[in-house]
Amino acid sequence: MARKLKEFDVIVVGAGPAGASAALRMAQRGLDVLLLERGETPGAKNMFGGMMPFFPVAEELIPDFWMKAPWERHVVKRILYVSAKTSSTSMVFEADAFDCPPYNGFTLFRPVFDRWLAEETTKAGATLLCSCLVKDLIWKGKEVSGVKVGRDNGNVRAKVVVACDGVLSFLAQKAGLRKDFIPSQMALGVKALFRLTEEMINERFNLVRTQGATCEFLGCTDGIRGGGFIYTQTETLSVGIVLHLDALKKSGKAPYLLFEEFIGLPPVRRYLKDARLVEYSAHLLPEGGYRMVPKLFTDGMLVAGDAAALCYTNGLNQEGMNLAIASGFMAAETVIDAFTRGDFSSKQLSQYEARLKESFVLKDMKTFKEAVSWMHTERLFSEYPQLINRIMEEIYRSDGKPRRKIGKIGWDAVKGTISKRDLIADLLKGGKSLLW
């Protein structure tokens, strides 16, 4: 690039959704922003196999966001499978309301979406530099004042650094904002992209036009804590599993073999018939929920997106990209205020955390903070899926014997599988996580 890197108002590290959103908002407000990305292009280092829910912050960042963003399909159908080895029980939800603009959520292809969002930042006046590895922070006393990059340009200084460098955030650790993660807080996502024609996808998922569907699977990981997923793009399917690291290590099983078992399940196999494998990837994900969120600010620096562990699941909803974009936006608003006041201290930048607490980001994470404990219940991924399918099979079996009431079938199945004490404990834990 023609400009020599030396000093900017703000440096944003990581051109994913959080970083690009932060850079875009600050550039829109006239700040001189440098957006650094270690990949060859934005999105090149990202793995994403899911959907992004609609949220108003996106419209504030880019008016008519839903019309301009390069999404693949708008999601109208959610399918939940509870799987056993030779059977599965499914529940389907679809709503006409989700088929109306601005739509409830979208499936995305991250390399395309990330490039588009990063291009929006450059149109607004930000400087984007790819293939640039940030090696360290620059300090001025106790205040962050820039970054050291692995290029000839060397040190780059700024009033504020916004770290959006992913789940393992080297910069957050360097700044003393987070401790080392433990395996129980992390998960490994293994994803493959399969190509089918648009017509085949529409036929198999009973969709029309740009409608999309998502499938989540429970009981598909051979008793290991985790789950499976299928997300529809225009002409591809993102298919994968997510495995809790501590449970995976304890099992001694290879992730790729578990993935092969997953795509061999009857419902998955039917969706993938005649599909062609395009790519295969793996990625670490934060799974610690609200209690995993580190300190988010220090003098001259903020942390956003996955770097701030702003990602959660409650068993039914998986939230990440919307939290990343919203956190990047709120980090930007905080920095804009800091420039107005000429104050980049920790006290001033703490407004960022206050903004997140007042928004859906930390409110949602706090609401479902107990879900992490519930999702660590081993029986959810082994005994319960088997139990549900055994009950359903008994209900529908025709063998000439007198039929029994469902309550009797269920209780007899439970008695041989789960103790009354464990059942009550699991119900109370699940209720605390989702119901009250």
mmCIF file of C-alpha atoms in Angstrom, residues 167-168 180-190 225-226 241-249 283-289 291-292 309 311 372 376:
data_model
loop_
_atom_site.group_PDB
_atom_site.id
_atom_site.type_symbol
_atom_site.label_atom_id
_atom_site.label_comp_id
_atom_site.label_asym_id
_atom_site.label_seq_id
_atom_site.Cartn_x
_atom_site.Cartn_y
_atom_site.Cartn_z
ATOM 1 C CA VAL A 167 -10.977 -16.941 20.671
ATOM 2 C CA LEU A 168 -7.353 -17.444 21.755
ATOM 3 C CA ASP A 180 -5.404 -19.165 30.292
ATOM 4 C CA PHE A 181 -8.433 -21.150 29.195
ATOM 5 C CA ILE A 182 -9.204 -24.581 30.577
ATOM 6 C CA PRO A 183 -10.480 -27.394 28.290
ATOM 7 C CA SER A 184 -13.973 -27.380 29.840
ATOM 8 C CA GLN A 185 -14.431 -23.815 28.540
ATOM 9 C CA MET A 186 -13.579 -24.695 24.958
ATOM 10 C CA ALA A 187 -15.037 -26.786 22.156
ATOM 11 C CA LEU A 188 -13.692 -28.048 18.856
ATOM 12 C CA GLY A 189 -15.839 -27.445 15.809
ATOM 13 C CA VAL A 190 -15.287 -29.789 12.853
ATOM 14 C CA ARG A 225 -20.692 -33.736 25.155
ATOM 15 C CA GLY A 226 -21.458 -31.886 21.937
ATOM 16 C CA ILE A 241 -20.055 -31.425 14.901
ATOM 17 C CA VAL A 242 -19.016 -29.473 17.988
ATOM 18 C CA LEU A 243 -17.204 -31.375 20.763
ATOM 19 C CA HIS A 244 -16.327 -30.158 24.258
ATOM 20 C CA LEU A 245 -12.540 -30.374 24.528
ATOM 21 C CA ASP A 246 -12.353 -31.962 27.976
ATOM 22 C CA ALA A 247 -14.906 -34.634 27.061
ATOM 23 C CA LEU A 248 -13.171 -35.300 23.735
ATOM 24 C CA LYS A 249 -9.804 -35.732 25.436
ATOM 25 C CA HIS A 283 -11.818 -24.386 14.769
ATOM 26 C CA LEU A 284 -11.829 -23.748 18.524
ATOM 27 C CA LEU A 285 -14.957 -22.165 20.006
ATOM 28 C CA PRO A 286 -15.558 -20.484 23.375
ATOM 29 C CA GLU A 287 -18.130 -22.500 25.353
ATOM 30 C CA GLY A 288 -17.791 -21.006 28.839
ATOM 31 C CA GLY A 289 -20.661 -18.562 28.498
ATOM 32 C CA ARG A 291 -18.566 -16.577 33.323
ATOM 33 C CA MET A 292 -15.884 -16.918 30.652
ATOM 34 C CA ALA A 309 -15.652 -14.868 24.626
ATOM 35 C CA CYS A 311 -20.530 -16.483 22.341
ATOM 36 C CA VAL A 372 -23.236 -23.968 30.617
ATOM 37 C CA HIS A 376 -22.007 -30.291 30.885
#
